[in-house]
PDB file of C-alpha atoms in Angstrom:
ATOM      1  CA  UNK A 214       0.000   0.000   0.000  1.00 80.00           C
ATOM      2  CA  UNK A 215       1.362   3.353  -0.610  1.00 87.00           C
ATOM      3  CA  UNK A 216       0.113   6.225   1.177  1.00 89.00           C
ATOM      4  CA  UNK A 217      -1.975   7.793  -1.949  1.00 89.00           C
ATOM      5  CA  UNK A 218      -3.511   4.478  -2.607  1.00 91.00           C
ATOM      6  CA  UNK A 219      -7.120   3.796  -2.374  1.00 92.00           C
ATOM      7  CA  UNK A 220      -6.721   1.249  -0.432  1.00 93.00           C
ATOM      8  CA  UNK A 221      -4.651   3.045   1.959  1.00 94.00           C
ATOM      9  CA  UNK A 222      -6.771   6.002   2.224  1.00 93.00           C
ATOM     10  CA  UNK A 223     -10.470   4.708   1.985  1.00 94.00           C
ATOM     11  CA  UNK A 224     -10.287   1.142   3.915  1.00 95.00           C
ATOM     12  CA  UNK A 225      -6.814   0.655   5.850  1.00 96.00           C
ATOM     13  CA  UNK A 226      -6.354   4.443   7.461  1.00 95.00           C
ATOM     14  CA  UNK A 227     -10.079   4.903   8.323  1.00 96.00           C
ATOM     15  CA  UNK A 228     -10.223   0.796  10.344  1.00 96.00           C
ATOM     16  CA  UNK A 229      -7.075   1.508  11.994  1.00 96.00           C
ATOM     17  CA  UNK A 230      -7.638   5.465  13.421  1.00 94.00           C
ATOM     18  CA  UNK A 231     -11.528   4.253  14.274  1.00 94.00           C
ATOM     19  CA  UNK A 232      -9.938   1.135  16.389  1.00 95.00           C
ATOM     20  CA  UNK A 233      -7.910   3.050  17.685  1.00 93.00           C
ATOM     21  CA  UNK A 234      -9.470   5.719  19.133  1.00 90.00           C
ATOM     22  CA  UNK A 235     -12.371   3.624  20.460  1.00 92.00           C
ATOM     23  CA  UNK A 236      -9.525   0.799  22.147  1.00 92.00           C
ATOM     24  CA  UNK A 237      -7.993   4.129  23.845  1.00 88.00           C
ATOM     25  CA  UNK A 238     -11.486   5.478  25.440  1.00 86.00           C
ATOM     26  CA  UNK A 239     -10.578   1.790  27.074  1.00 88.00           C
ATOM     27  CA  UNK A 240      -7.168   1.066  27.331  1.00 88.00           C
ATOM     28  CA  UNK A 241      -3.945   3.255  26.691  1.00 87.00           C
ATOM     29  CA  UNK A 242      -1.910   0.106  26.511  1.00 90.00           C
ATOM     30  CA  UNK A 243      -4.704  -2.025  23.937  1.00 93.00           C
ATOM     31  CA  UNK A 244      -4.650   1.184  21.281  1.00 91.00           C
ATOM     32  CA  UNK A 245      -0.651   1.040  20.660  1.00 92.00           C
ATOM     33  CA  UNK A 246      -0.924  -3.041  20.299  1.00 94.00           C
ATOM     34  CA  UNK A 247      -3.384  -1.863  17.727  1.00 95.00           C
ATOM     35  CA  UNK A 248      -1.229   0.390  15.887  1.00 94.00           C
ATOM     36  CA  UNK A 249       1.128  -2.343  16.431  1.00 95.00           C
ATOM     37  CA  UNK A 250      -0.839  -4.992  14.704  1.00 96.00           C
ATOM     38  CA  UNK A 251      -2.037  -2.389  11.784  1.00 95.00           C
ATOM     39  CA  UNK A 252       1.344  -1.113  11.402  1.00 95.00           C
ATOM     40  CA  UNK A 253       2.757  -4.805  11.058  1.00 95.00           C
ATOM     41  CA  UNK A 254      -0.487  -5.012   8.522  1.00 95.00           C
ATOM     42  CA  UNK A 255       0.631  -2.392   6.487  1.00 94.00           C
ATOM     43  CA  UNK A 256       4.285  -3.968   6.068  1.00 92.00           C
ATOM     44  CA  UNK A 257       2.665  -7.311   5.063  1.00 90.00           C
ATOM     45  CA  UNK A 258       0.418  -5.950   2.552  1.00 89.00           C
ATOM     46  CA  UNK A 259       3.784  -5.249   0.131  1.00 83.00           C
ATOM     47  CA  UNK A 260       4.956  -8.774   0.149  1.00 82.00           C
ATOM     48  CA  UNK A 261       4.171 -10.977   3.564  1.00 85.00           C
ATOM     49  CA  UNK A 262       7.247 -12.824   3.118  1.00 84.00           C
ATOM     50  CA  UNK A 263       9.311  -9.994   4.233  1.00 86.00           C
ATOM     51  CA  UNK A 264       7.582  -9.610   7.755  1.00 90.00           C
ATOM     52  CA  UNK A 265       9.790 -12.847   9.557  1.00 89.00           C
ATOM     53  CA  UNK A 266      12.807 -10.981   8.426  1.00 88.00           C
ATOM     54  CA  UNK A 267      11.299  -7.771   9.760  1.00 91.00           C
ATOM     55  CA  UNK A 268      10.213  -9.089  13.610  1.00 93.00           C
ATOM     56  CA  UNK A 269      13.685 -10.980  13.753  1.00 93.00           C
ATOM     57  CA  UNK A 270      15.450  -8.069  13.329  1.00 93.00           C
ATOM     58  CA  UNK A 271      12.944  -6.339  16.097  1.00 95.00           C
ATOM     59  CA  UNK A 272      13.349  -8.870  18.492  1.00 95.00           C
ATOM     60  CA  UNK A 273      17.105  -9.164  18.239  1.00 95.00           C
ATOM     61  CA  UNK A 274      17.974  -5.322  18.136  1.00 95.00           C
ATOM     62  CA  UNK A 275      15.601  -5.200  21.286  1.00 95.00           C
ATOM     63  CA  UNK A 276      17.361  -7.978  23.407  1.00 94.00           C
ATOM     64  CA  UNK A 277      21.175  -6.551  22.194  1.00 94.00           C
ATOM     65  CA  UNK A 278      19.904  -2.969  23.157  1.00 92.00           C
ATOM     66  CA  UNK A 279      18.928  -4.321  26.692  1.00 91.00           C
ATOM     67  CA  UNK A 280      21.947  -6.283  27.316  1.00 92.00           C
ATOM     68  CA  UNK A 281      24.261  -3.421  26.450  1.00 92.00           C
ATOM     69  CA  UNK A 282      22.352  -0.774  28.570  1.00 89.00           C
ATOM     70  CA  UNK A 283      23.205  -2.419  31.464  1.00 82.00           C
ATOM     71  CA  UNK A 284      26.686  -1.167  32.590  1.00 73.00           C
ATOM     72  CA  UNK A 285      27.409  -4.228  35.198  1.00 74.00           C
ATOM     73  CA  UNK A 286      27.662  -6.992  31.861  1.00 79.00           C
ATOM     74  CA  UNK A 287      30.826  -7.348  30.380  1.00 83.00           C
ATOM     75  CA  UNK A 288      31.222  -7.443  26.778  1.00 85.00           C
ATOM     76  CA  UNK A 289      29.025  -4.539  26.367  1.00 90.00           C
ATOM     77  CA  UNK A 290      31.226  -2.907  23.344  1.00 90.00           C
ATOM     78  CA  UNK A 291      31.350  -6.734  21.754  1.00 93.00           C
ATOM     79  CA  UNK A 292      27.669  -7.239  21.730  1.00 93.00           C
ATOM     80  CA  UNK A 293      27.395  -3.653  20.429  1.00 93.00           C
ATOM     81  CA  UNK A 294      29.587  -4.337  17.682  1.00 94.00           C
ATOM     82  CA  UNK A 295      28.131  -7.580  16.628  1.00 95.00           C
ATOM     83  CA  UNK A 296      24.615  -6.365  16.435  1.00 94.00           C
ATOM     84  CA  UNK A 297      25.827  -3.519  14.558  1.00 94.00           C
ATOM     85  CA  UNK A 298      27.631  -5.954  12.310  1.00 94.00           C
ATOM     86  CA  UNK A 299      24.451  -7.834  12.209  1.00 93.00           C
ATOM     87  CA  UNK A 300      22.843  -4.841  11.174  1.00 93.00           C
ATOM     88  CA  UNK A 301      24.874  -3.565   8.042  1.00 91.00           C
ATOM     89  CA  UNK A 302      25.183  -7.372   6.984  1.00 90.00           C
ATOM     90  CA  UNK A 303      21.920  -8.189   6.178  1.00 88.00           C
ATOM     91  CA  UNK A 304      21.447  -4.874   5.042  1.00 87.00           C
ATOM     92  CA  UNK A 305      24.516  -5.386   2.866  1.00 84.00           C
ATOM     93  CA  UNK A 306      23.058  -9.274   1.893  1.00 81.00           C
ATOM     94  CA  UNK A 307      19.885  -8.169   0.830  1.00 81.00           C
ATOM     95  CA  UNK A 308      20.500  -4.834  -1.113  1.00 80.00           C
ATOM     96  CA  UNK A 309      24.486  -5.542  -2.634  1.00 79.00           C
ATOM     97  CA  UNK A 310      24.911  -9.396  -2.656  1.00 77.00           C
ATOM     98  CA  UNK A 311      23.311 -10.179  -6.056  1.00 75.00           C
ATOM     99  CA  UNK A 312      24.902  -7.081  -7.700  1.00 75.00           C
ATOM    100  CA  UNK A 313      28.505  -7.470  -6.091  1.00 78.00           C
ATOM    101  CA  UNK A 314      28.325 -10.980  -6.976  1.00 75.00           C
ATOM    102  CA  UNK A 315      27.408 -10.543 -10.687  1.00 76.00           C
ATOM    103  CA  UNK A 316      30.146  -8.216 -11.515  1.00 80.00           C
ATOM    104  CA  UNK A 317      32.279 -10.314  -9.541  1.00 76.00           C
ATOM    105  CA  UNK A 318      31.505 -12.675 -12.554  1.00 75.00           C
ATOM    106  CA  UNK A 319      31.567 -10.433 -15.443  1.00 76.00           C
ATOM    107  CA  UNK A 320      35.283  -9.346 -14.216  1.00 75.00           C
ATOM    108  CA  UNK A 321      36.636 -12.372 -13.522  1.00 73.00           C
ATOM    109  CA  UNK A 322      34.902 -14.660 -16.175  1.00 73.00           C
ATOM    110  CA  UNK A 323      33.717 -17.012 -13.765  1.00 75.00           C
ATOM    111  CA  UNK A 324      30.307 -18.505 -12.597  1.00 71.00           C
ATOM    112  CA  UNK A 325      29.750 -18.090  -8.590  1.00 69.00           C
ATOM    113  CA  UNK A 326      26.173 -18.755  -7.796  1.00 73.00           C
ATOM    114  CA  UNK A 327      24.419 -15.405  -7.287  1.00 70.00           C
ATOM    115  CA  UNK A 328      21.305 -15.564  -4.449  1.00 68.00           C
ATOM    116  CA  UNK A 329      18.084 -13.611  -4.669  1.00 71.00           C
ATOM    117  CA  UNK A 330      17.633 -12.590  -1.352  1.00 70.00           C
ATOM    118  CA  UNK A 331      13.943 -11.407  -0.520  1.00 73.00           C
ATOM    119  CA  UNK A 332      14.456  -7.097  -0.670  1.00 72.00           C
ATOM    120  CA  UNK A 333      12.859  -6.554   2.630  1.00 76.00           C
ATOM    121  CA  UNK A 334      11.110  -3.368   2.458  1.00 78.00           C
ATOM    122  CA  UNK A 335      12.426  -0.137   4.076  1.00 80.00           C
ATOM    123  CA  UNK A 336      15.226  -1.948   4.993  1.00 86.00           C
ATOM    124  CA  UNK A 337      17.565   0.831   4.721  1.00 84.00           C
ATOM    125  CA  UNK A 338      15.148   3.206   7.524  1.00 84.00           C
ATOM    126  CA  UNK A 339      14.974   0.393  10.107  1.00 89.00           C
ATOM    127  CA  UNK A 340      18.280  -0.701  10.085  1.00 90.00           C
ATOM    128  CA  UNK A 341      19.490   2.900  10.714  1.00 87.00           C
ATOM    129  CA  UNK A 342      16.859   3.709  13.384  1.00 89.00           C
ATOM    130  CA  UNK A 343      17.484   0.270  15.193  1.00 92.00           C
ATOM    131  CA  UNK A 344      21.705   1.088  14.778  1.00 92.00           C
ATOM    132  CA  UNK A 345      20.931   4.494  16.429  1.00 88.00           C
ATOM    133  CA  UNK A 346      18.908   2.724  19.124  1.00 91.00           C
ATOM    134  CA  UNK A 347      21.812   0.275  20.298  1.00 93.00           C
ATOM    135  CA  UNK A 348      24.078   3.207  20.432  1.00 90.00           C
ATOM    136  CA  UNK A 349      21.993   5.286  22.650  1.00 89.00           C
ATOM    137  CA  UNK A 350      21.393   2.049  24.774  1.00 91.00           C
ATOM    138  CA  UNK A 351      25.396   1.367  24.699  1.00 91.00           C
ATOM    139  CA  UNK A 352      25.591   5.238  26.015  1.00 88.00           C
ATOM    140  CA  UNK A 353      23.112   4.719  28.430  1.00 85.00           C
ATOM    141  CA  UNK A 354      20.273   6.997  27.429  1.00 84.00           C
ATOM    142  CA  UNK A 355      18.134   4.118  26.533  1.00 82.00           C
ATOM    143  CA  UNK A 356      17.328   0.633  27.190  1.00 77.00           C
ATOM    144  CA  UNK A 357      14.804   0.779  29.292  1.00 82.00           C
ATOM    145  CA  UNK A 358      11.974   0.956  27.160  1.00 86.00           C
ATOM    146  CA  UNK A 359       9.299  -1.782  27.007  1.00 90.00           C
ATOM    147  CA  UNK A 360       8.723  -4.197  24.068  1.00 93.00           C
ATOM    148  CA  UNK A 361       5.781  -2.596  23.038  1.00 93.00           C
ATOM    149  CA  UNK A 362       7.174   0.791  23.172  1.00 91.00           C
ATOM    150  CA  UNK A 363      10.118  -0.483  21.348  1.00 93.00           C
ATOM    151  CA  UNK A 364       8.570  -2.240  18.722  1.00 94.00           C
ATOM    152  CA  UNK A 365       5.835   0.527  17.950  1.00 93.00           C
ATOM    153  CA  UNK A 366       8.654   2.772  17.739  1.00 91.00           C
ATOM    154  CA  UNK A 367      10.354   0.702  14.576  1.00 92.00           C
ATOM    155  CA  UNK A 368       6.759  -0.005  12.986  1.00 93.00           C
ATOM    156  CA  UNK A 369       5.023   2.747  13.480  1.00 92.00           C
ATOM    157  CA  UNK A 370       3.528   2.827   9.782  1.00 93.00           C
ATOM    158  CA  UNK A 371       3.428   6.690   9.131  1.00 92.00           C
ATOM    159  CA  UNK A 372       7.640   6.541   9.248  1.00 88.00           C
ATOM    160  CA  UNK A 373       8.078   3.218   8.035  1.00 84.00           C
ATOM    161  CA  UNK A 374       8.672   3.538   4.448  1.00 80.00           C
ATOM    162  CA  UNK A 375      10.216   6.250   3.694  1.00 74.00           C
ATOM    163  CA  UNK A 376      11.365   8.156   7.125  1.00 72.00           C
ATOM    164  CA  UNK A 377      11.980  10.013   8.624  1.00 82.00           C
ATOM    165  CA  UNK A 378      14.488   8.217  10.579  1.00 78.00           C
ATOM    166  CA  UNK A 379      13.374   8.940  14.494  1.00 80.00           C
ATOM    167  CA  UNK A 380      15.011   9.037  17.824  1.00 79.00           C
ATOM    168  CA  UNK A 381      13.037   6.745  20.416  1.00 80.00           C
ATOM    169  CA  UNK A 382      13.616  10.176  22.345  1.00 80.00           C
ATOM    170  CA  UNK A 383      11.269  11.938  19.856  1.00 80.00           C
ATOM    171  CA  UNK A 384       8.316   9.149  19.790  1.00 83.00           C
ATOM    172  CA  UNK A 385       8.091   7.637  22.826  1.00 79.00           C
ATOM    173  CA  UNK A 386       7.354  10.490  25.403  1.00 81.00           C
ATOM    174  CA  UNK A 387       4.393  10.806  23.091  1.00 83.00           C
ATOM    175  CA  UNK A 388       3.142   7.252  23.005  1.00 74.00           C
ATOM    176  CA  UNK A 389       3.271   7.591  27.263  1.00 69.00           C
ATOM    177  CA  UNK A 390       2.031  11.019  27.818  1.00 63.00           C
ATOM    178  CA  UNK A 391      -1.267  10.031  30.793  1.00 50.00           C
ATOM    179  CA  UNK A 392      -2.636  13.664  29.012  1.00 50.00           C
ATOM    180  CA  UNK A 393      -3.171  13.462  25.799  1.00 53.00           C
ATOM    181  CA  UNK A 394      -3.789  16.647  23.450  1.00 51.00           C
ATOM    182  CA  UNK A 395      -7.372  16.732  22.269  1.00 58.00           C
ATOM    183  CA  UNK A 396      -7.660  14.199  19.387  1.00 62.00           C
ATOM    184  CA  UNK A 397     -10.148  16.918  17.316  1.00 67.00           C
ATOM    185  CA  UNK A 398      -6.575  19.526  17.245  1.00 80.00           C
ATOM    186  CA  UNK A 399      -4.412  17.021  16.270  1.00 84.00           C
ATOM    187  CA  UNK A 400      -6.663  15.358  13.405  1.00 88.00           C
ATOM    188  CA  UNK A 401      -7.301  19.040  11.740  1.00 90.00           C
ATOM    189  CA  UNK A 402      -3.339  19.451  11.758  1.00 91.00           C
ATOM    190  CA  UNK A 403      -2.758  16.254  10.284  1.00 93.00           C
ATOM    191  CA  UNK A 404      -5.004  16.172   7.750  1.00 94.00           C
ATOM    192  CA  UNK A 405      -4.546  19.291   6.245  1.00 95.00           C
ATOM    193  CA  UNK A 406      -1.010  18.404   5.781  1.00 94.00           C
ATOM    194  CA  UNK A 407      -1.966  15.191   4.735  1.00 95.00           C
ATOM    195  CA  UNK A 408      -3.823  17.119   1.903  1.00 96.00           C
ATOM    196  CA  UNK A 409      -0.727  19.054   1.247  1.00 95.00           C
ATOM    197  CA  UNK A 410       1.311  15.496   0.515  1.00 94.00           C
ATOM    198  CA  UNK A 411      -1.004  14.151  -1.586  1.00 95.00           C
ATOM    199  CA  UNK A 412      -1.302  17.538  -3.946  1.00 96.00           C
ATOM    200  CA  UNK A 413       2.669  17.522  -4.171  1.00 94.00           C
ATOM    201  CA  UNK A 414       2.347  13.571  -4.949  1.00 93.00           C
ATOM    202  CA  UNK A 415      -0.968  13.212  -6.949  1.00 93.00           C
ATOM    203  CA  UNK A 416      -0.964  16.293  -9.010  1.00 93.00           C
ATOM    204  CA  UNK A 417       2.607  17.904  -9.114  1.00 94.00           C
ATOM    205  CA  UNK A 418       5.010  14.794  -9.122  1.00 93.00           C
ATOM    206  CA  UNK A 419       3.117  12.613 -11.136  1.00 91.00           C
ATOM    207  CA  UNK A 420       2.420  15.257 -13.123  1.00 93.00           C
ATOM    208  CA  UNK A 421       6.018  16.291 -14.165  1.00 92.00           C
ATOM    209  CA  UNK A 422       6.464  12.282 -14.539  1.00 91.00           C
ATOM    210  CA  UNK A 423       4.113  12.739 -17.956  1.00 90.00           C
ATOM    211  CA  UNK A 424       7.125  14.989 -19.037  1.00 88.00           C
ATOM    212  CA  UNK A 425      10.283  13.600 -17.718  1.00 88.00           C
ATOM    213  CA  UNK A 426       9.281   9.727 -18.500  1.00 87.00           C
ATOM    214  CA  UNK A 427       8.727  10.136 -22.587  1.00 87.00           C
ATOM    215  CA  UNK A 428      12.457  11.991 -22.677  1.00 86.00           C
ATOM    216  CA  UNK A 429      13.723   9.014 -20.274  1.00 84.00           C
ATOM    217  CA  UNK A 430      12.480   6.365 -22.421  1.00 86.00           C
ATOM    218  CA  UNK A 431      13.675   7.936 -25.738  1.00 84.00           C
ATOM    219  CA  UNK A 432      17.015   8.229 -24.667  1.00 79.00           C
ATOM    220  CA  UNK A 433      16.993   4.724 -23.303  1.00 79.00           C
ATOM    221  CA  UNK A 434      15.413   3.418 -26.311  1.00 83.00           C
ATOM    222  CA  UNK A 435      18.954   4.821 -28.151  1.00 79.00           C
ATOM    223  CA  UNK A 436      16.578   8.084 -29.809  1.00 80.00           C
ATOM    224  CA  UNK A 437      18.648  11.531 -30.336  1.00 78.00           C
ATOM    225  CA  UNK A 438      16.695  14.294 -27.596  1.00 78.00           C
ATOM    226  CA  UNK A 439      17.053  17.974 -29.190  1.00 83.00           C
ATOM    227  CA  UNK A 440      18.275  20.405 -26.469  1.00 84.00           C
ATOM    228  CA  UNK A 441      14.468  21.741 -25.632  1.00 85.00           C
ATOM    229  CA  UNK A 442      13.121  18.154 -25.345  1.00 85.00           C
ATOM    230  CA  UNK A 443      16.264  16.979 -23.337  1.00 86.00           C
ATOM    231  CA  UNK A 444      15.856  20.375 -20.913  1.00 90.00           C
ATOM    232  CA  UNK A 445      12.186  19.573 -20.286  1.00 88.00           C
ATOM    233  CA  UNK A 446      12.982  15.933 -19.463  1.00 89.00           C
ATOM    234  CA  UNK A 447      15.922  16.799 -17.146  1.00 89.00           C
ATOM    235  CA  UNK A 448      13.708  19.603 -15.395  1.00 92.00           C
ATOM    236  CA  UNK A 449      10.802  17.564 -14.988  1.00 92.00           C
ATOM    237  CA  UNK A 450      12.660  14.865 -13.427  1.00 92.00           C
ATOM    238  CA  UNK A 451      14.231  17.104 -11.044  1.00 90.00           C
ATOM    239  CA  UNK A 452      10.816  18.688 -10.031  1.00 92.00           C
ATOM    240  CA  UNK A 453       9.215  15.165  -9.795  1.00 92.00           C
ATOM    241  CA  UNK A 454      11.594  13.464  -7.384  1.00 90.00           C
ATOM    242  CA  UNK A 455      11.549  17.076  -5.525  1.00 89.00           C
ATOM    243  CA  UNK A 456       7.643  17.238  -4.821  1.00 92.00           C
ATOM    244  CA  UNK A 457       7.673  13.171  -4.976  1.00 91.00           C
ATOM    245  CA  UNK A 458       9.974  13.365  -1.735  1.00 88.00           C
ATOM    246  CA  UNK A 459       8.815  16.394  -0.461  1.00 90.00           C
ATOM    247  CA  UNK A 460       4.917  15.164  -0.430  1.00 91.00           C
ATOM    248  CA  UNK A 461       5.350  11.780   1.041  1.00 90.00           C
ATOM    249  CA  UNK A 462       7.646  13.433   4.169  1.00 89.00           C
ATOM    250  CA  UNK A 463       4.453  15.687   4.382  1.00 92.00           C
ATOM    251  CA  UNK A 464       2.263  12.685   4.634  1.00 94.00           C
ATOM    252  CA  UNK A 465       4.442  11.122   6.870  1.00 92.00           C
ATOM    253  CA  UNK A 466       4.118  13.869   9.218  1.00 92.00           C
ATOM    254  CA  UNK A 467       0.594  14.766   8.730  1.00 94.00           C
ATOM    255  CA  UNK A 468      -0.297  10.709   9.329  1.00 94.00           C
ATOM    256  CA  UNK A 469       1.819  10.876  12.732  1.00 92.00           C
ATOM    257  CA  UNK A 470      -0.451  13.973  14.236  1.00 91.00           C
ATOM    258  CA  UNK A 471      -3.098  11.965  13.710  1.00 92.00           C
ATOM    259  CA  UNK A 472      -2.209   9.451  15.843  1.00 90.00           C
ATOM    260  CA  UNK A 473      -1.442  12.173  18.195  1.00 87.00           C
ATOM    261  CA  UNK A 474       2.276  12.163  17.284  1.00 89.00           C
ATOM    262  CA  UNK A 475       5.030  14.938  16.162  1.00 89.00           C
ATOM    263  CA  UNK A 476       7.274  13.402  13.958  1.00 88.00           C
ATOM    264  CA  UNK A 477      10.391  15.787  12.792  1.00 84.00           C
ATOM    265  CA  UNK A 478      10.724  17.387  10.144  1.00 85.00           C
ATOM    266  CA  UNK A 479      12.395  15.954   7.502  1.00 81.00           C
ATOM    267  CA  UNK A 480      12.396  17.852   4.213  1.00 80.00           C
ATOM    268  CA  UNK A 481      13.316  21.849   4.386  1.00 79.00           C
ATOM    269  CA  UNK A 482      13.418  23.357   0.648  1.00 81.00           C
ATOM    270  CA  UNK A 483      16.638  22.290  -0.634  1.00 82.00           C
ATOM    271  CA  UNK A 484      16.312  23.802  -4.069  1.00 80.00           C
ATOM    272  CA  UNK A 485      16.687  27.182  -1.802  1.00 80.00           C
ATOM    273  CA  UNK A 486      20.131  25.686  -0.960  1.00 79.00           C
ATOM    274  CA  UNK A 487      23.213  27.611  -1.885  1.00 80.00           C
ATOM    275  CA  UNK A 488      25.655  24.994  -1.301  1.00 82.00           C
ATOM    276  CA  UNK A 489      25.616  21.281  -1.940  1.00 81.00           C
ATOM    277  CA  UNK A 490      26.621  20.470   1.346  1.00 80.00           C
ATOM    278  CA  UNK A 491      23.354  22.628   2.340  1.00 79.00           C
ATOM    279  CA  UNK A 492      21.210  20.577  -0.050  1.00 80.00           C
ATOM    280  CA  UNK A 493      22.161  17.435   1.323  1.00 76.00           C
ATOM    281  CA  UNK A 494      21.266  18.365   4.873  1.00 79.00           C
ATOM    282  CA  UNK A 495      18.038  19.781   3.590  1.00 82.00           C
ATOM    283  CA  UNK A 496      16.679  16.863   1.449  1.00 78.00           C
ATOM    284  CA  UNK A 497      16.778  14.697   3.906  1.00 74.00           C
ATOM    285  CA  UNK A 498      17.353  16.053   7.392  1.00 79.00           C
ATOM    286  CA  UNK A 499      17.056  13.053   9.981  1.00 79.00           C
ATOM    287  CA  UNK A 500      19.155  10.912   7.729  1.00 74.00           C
ATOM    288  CA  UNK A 501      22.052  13.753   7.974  1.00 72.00           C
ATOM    289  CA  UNK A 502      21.198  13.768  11.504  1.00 75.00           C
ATOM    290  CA  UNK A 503      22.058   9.980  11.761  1.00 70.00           C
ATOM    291  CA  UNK A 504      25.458   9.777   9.999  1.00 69.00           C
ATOM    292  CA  UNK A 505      26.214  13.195  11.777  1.00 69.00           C
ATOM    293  CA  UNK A 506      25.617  11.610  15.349  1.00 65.00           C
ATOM    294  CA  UNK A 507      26.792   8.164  14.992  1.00 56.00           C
TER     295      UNK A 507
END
């Protein structure tokens, strides 16, 4: 499901915010298993194989961020380095393996056997945001979250697919708060920027892509572009992967204050950049924030 889908927006989002604010009249505790289970629903509905994959990497980042949070265990820097190992391997295996291994190949004329690893999805934005986790729990700032708290904070479905990457810091003050903020404030915020996503998705970036995918194909299909058509192309592109990124960070965000949550910002104008050091930081903020920090 993708967040401009039907079936996101007309059966999945309306089920899963009704649950859950009639389980939380009831029970604080019984609405986040809810967004649990509906966020674990959403990552299923892409390809179900991927979800073993998924939990196994939740429920081994959880017990490795536990054991190294408490100072009296040795091998605390050990266990933090293996799980981070653990980490960038499979995130290595599953994205690089079949690529490495096929120009491995091609250079050296031979025939190793190449895998085809399942891609899990959002692979890249949970590995990072569990990494970050075991390194605040190494440090000592974290690790004593429960597994519910911890495992809504990697599947909570507004941030799950395409960021932004979050500090358990930033989510899960939220998720505890006894006082609420009133659900009517939160669900006019998000919405309305929910609206603003889906106009920069819907009608901007996909759009442009009527533009930039004709010029695209030509060249690929070995046609000659004239400067105006290869301009437009290049321009449309740009725009499209600009308001593409820049609509589903807005959704992101505008999904989260539904559910009563703040999620950071994650997308600031780059284009207004003057440098592309600047850019970078701007595009995409939290993941600058993550390489910057650890």
């Amino acid at each position: 499901m993708l967040f401009h889908s039907r079936e996101f927006l007309f059966l999945f989002l309306p089920i899963v915010l009704m649950g859950w604010l009639l389980i939380r009249a009831r029970s604080q505790t019984a609405s986040l298993w809810w967004l649990v289970a509906g966020s674990l629903v959403f990552y299923s509905a892409w390809d179900w194989r991927m979800l073993p994959l998924f939990l196994a990497s939740i429920l081994i980042n959880f017990a490795a961020g536990r054991y190294v949070s408490d100072g009296a265990r040795s091998g605390r820097k050990a266990t933090l380095a293996a799980a981070i190992l653990l980490n960038v391997g499979a995130l290595g295996y599953c994205k690089y393996a079949p690529f490495l291994l096929r120009t491995l190949n091609q250079f050296l004329g031979i025939a190793l056997p190449t895998p085809h690893p399942i891609l899990p999805l959002a692979i890249s934005f949970f590995t990072f945001q569990q990494i970050a986790y075991l390194v605040e729990c190494y440090r000592k700032r974290a690790g004593q979250e429960t597994f519910l708290e911890y495992i809504l904070f990697v599947t909570f479905f507004p941030q799950l697919i395409a960021g932004p990457i979050i500090h358990h810091r930033e989510i899960l003050p939220q998720l505890r708060a006894p006082e609420r903020r009133r659900f009517d404030n939160d669900f006019a915020v998000g919405v309305t920027i929910l609206a603003i996503g889906l106009f920069k998705k819907c009608f901007l970036a996909d759009t442009l892509s009527q533009f930039a995918n004709p010029a695209f194909n030509a060249a690929h299909c070995g046609f000659t572009l004239g400067v105006t058509e290869a301009w437009v192309g290049t321009l449309a592109f740009t725009l499209q992967i600009y308001f593409d990124f820049s609509g589903y960070s807005d959704m992101a965000i505008g999904l989260g204050r539904m559910f009563g949550v703040k999620l950071p910002l994650n997308f600031d104008s780059p284009l207004k950049s003057t440098s592309l050091s600047e850019l970078w930081r701007r595009w995409h903020m939290t993941l600058d924030r993550f390489l910057s920090e650890h």
